mmCIF file of C-alpha atoms and ligand atoms in Angstrom:
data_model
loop_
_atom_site.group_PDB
_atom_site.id
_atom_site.type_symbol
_atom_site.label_atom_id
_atom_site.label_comp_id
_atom_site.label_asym_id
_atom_site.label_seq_id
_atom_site.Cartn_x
_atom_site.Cartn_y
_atom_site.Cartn_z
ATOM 1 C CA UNK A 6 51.944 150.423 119.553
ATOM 2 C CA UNK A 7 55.799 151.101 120.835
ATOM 3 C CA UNK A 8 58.672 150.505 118.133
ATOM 4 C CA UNK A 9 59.146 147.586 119.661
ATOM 5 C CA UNK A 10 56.333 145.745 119.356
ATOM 6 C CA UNK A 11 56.595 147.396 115.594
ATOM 7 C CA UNK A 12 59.683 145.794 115.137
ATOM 8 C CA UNK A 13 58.370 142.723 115.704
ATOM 9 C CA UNK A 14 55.065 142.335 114.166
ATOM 10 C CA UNK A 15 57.463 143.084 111.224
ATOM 11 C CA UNK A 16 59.380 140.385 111.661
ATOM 12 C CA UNK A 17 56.717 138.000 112.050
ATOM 13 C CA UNK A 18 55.929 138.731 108.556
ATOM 14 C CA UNK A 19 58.916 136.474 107.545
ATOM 15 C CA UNK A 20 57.610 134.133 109.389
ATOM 16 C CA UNK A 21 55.467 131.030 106.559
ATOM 17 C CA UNK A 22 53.989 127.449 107.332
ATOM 18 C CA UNK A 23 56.222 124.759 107.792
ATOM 19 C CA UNK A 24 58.973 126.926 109.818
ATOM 20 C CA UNK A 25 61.072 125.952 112.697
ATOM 21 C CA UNK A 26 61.761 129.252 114.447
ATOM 22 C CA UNK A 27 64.117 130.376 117.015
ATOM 23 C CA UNK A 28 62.685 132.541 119.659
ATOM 24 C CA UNK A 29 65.056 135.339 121.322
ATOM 25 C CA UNK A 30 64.894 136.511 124.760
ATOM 26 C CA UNK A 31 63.922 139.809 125.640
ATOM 27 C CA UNK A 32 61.077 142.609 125.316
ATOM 28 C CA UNK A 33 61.380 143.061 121.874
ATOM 29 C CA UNK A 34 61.990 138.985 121.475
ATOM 30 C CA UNK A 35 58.475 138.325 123.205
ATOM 31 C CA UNK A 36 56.618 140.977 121.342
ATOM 32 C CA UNK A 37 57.803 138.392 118.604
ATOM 33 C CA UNK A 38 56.466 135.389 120.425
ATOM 34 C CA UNK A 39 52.802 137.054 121.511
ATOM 35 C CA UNK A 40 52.789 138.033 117.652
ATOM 36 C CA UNK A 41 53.500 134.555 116.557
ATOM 37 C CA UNK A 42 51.107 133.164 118.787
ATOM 38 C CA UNK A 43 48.346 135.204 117.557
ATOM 39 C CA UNK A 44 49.006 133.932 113.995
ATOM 40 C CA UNK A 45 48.892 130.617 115.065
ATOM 41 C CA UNK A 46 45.420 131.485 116.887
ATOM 42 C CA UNK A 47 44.008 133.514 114.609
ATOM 43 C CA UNK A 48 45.796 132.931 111.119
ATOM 44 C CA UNK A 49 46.614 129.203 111.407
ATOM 45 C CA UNK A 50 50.057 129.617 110.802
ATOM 46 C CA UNK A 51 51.457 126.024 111.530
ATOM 47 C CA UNK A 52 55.514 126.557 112.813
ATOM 48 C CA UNK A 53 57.560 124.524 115.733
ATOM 49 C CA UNK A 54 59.484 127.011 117.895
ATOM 50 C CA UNK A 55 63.170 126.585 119.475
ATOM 51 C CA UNK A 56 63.736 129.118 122.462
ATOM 52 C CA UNK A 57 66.677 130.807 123.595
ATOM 53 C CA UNK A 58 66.049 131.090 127.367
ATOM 54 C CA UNK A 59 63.792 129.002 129.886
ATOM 55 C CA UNK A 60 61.899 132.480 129.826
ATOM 56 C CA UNK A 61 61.122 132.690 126.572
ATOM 57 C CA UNK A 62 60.109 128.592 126.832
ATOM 58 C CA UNK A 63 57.815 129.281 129.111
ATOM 59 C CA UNK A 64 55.934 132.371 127.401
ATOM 60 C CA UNK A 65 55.752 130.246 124.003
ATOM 61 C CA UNK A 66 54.091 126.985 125.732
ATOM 62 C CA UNK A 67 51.868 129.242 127.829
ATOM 63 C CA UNK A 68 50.491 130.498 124.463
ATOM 64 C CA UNK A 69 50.218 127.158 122.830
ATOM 65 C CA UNK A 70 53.290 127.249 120.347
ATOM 66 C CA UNK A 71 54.881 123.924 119.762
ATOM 67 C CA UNK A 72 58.368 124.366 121.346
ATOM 68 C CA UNK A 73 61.304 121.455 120.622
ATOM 69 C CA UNK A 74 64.326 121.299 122.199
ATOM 70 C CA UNK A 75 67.941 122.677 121.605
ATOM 71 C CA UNK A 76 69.144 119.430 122.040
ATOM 72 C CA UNK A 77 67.196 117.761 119.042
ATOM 73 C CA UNK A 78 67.766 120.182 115.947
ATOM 74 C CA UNK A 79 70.557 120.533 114.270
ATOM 75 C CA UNK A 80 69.593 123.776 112.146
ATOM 76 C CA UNK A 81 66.728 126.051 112.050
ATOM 77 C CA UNK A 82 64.980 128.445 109.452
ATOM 78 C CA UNK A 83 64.540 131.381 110.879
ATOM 79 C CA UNK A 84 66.449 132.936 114.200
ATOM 80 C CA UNK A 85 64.785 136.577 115.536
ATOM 81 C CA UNK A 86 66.075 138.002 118.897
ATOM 82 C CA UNK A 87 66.609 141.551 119.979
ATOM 83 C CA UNK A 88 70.174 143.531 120.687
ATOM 84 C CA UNK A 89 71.442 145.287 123.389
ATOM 85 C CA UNK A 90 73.956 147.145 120.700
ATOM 86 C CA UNK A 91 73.662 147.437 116.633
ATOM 87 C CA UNK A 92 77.030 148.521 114.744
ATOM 88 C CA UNK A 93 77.345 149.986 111.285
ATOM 89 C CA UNK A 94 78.243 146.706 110.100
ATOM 90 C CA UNK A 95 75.879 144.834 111.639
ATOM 91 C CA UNK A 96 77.553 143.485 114.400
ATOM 92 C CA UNK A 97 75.488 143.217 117.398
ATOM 93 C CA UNK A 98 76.238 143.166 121.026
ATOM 94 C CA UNK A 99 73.756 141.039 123.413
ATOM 95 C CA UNK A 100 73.675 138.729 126.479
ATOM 96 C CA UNK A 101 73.031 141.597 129.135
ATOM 97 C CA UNK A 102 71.296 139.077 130.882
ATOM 98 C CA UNK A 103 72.030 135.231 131.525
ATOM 99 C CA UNK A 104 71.215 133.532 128.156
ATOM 100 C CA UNK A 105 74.088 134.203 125.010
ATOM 101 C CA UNK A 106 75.438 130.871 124.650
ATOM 102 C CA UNK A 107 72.075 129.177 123.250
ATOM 103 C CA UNK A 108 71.243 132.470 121.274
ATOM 104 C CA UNK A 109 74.207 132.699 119.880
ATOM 105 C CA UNK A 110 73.896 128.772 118.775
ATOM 106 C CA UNK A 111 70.355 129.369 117.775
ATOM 107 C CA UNK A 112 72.237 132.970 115.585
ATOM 108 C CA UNK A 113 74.430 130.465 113.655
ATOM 109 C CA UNK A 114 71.918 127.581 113.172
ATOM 110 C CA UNK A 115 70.055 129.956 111.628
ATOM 111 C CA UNK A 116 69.268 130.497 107.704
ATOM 112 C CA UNK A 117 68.169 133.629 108.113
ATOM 113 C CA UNK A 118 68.825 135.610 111.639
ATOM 114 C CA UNK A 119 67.203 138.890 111.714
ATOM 115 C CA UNK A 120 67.598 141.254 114.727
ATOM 116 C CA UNK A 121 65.108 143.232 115.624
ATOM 117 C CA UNK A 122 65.291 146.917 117.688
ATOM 118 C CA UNK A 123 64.194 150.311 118.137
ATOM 119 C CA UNK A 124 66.546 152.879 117.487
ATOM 120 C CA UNK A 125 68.214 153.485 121.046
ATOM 121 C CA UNK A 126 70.031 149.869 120.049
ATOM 122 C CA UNK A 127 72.213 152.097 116.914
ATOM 123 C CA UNK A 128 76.035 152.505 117.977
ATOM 124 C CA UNK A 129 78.689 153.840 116.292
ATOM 125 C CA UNK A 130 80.972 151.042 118.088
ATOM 126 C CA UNK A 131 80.336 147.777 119.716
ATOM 127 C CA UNK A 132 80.777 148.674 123.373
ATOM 128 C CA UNK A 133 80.036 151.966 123.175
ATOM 129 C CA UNK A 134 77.296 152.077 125.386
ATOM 130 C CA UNK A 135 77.492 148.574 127.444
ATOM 131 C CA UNK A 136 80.280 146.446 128.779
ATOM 132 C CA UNK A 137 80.852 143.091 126.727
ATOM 133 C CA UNK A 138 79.666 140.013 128.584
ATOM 134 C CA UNK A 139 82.063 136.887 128.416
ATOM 135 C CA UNK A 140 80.962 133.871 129.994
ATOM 136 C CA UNK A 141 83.711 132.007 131.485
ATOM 137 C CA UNK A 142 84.252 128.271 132.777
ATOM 138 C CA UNK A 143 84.066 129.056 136.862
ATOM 139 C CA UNK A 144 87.042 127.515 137.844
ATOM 140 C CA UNK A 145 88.871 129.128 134.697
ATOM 141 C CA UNK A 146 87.787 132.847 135.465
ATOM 142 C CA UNK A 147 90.981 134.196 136.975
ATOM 143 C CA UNK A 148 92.886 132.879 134.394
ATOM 144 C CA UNK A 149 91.017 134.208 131.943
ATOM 145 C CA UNK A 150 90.468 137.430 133.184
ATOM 146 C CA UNK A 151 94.408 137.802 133.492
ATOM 147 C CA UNK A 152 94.764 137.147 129.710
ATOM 148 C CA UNK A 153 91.988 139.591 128.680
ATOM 149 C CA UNK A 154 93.700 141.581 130.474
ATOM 150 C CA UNK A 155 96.903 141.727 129.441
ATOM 151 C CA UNK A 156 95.271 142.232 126.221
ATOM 152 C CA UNK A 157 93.594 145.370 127.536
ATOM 153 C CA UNK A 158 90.280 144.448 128.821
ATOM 154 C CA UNK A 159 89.087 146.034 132.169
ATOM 155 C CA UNK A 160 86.407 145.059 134.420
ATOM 156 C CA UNK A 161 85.466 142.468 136.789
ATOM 157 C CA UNK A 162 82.822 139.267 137.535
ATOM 158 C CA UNK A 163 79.483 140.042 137.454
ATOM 159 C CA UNK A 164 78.238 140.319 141.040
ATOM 160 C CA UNK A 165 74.966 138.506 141.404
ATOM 161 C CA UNK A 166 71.948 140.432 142.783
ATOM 162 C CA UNK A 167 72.148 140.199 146.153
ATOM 163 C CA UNK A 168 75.842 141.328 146.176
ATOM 164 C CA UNK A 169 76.933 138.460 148.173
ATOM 165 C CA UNK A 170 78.138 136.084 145.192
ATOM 166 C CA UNK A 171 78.946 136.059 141.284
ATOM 167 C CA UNK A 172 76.321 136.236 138.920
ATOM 168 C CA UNK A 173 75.626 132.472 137.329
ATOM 169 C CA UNK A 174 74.121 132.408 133.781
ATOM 170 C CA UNK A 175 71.869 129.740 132.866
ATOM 171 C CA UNK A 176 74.442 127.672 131.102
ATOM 172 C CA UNK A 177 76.491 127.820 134.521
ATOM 173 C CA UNK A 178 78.978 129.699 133.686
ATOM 174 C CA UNK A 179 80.628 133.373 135.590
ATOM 175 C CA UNK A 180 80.154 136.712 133.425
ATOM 176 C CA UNK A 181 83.388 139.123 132.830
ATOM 177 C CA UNK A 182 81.895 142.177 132.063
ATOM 178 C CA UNK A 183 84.671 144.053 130.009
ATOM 179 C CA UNK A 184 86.014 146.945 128.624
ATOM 180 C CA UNK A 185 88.240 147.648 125.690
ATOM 181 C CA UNK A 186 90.182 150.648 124.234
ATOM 182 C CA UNK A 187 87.885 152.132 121.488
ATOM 183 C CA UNK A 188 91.034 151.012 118.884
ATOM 184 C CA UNK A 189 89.559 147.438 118.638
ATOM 185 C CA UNK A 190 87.234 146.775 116.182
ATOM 186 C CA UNK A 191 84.297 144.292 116.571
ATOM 187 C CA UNK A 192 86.120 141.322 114.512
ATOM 188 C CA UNK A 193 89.433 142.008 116.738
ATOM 189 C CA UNK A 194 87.357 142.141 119.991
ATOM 190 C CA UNK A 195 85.617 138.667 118.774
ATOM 191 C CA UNK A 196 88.568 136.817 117.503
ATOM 192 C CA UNK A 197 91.145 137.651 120.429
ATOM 193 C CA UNK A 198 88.106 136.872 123.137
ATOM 194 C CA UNK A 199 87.412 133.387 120.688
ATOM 195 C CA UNK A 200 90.602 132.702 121.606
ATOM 196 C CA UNK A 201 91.257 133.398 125.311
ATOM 197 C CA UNK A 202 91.025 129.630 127.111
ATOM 198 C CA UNK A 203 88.206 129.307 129.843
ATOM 199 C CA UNK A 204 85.279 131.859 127.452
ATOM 200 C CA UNK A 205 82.934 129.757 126.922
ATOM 201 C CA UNK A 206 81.151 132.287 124.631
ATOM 202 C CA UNK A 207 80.417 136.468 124.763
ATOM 203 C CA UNK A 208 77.998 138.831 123.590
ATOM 204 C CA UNK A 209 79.740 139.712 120.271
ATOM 205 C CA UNK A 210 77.800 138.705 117.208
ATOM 206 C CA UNK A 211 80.003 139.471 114.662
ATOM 207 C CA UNK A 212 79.193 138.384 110.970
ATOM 208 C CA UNK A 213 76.048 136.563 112.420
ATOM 209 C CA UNK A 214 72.937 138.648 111.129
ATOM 210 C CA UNK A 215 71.513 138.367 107.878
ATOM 211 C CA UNK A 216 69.003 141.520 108.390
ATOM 212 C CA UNK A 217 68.737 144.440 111.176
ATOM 213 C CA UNK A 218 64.847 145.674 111.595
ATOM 214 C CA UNK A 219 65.184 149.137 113.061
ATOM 215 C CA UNK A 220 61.847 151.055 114.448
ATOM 216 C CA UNK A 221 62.001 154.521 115.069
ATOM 217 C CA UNK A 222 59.051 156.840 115.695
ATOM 218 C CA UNK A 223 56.696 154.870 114.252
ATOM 219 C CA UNK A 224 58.618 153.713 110.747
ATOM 220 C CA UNK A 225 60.508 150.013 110.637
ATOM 221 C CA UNK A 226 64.007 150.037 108.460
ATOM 222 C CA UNK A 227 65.469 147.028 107.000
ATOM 223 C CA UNK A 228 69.080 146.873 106.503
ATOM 224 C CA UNK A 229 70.266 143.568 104.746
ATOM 225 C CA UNK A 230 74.166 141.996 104.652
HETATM 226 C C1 LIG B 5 69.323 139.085 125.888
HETATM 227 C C2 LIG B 5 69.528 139.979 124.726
HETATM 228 C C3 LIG B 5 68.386 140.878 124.358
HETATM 229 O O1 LIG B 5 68.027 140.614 123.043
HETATM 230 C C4 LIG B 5 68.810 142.310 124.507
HETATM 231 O O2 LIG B 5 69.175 142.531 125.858
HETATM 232 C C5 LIG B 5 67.701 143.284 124.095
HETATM 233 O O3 LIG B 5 66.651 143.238 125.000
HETATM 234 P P1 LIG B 5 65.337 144.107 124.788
HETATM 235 O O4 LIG B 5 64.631 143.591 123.565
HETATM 236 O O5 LIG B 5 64.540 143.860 126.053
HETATM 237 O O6 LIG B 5 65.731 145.549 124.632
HETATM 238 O O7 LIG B 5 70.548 139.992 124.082
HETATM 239 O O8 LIG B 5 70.454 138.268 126.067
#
């Protein structure tokens, strides 16, 4: 078993009867999924899932998980989803791919979010290792990549795969992938990018996470807020 898949069999453990349960998106997030499915199967563990991503839909009704809609809840029990980046303080970068905006709703709805990784997540900084993804209105992103600019952000729209477009996430939106001076900290970063017009949301999930599950060679560490 990889410290992934550790990571997330641990997690399921918080996991009791009666739950609604937000499902992440990602390799670690569907190790969470397959686990919860096999409790279901095997364990009878009765939950309703919420997902982040069409993805991560699809994998929890192809295993039989009751699955509800964003658009009908209103809060949710339990939130796990993997990071792409894990500060000191618990504030986690994600959204490499297409899907923040609903996991950051799902983050927030939560009553307990835990994030769940394997070591190579741990920073020292948020954006140490990975640009920070800000989803911006389309027709707003020059605007808004002229104020995070003049704030010091660097970077440019997310080119979509084939090079010959911009990248479009799955709430529609255009990706600045950004830079910023290593002198910002994580609640700076969030609160001047909260307030630039045209974001419609980024990858900073700062005071969000109730618990961090770390896996490393074999051993799973919980940190708590
Ligand atoms: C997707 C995410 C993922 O949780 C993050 O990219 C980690 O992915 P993985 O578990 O595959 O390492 O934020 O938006």
């Amino acid at each position: 078993m990889n410290d992934k898949q550790l990571v997330a069999l641990e997690a399921a453990k918080f996991v009791k009867n009666g739950m609604l349960v937000g499902l992440g998106t990602g390799s670690t997030a569907n190790y969470f999924i397959d686990e919860l499915a096999r409790l279901q199967r095997e364990n009878g563990l009765s939950i309703t899932t919420v997902a982040s991503s069409t993805i991560s839909a699809q994998r929890a009704q192809s295993l039989g998980l009751p699955i509800v809609a964003l658009e009908h809840i209103a809060s949710i029990d339990l939130y796990v989803d993997g990071a792409d980046e894990i500060a000191p303080d618990m504030t986690l970068l994600k959204g490499r791919g297409s899907d923040l905006v609903k996991e950051k709703l799902l983050a927030k709805a939560a009553t307990q979010f835990i994030a769940v990784a394997d070591e190579s997540k741990l920073v020292n900084r948020i954006g140490q290792n990975f640009v920070i993804p800000i989803e911006v209105i389309p027709f707003a992103w020059q605007l808004t990549k002229k104020s995070l600019e003049d704030a010091g952000g660097v970077g440019h729209l997310r080119p979509n795969a084939a090079k010959d477009g911009f990248w479009i996430t799955s709430h529609g939106s255009y990706v600045l992938d950004l830079t910023f001076d290593a002198d910002f900290s994580a609640n700076a970063l969030n609160e001047l990018i909260n307030n630039t017009p045209g974001v419609v949301e980024h990858g900073i999930f700062y005071g969000l996470t109730d618990a961090i599950l770390i896996a490393a060679n074999g051993k799973v560490e919980a940190r708590w807020a």
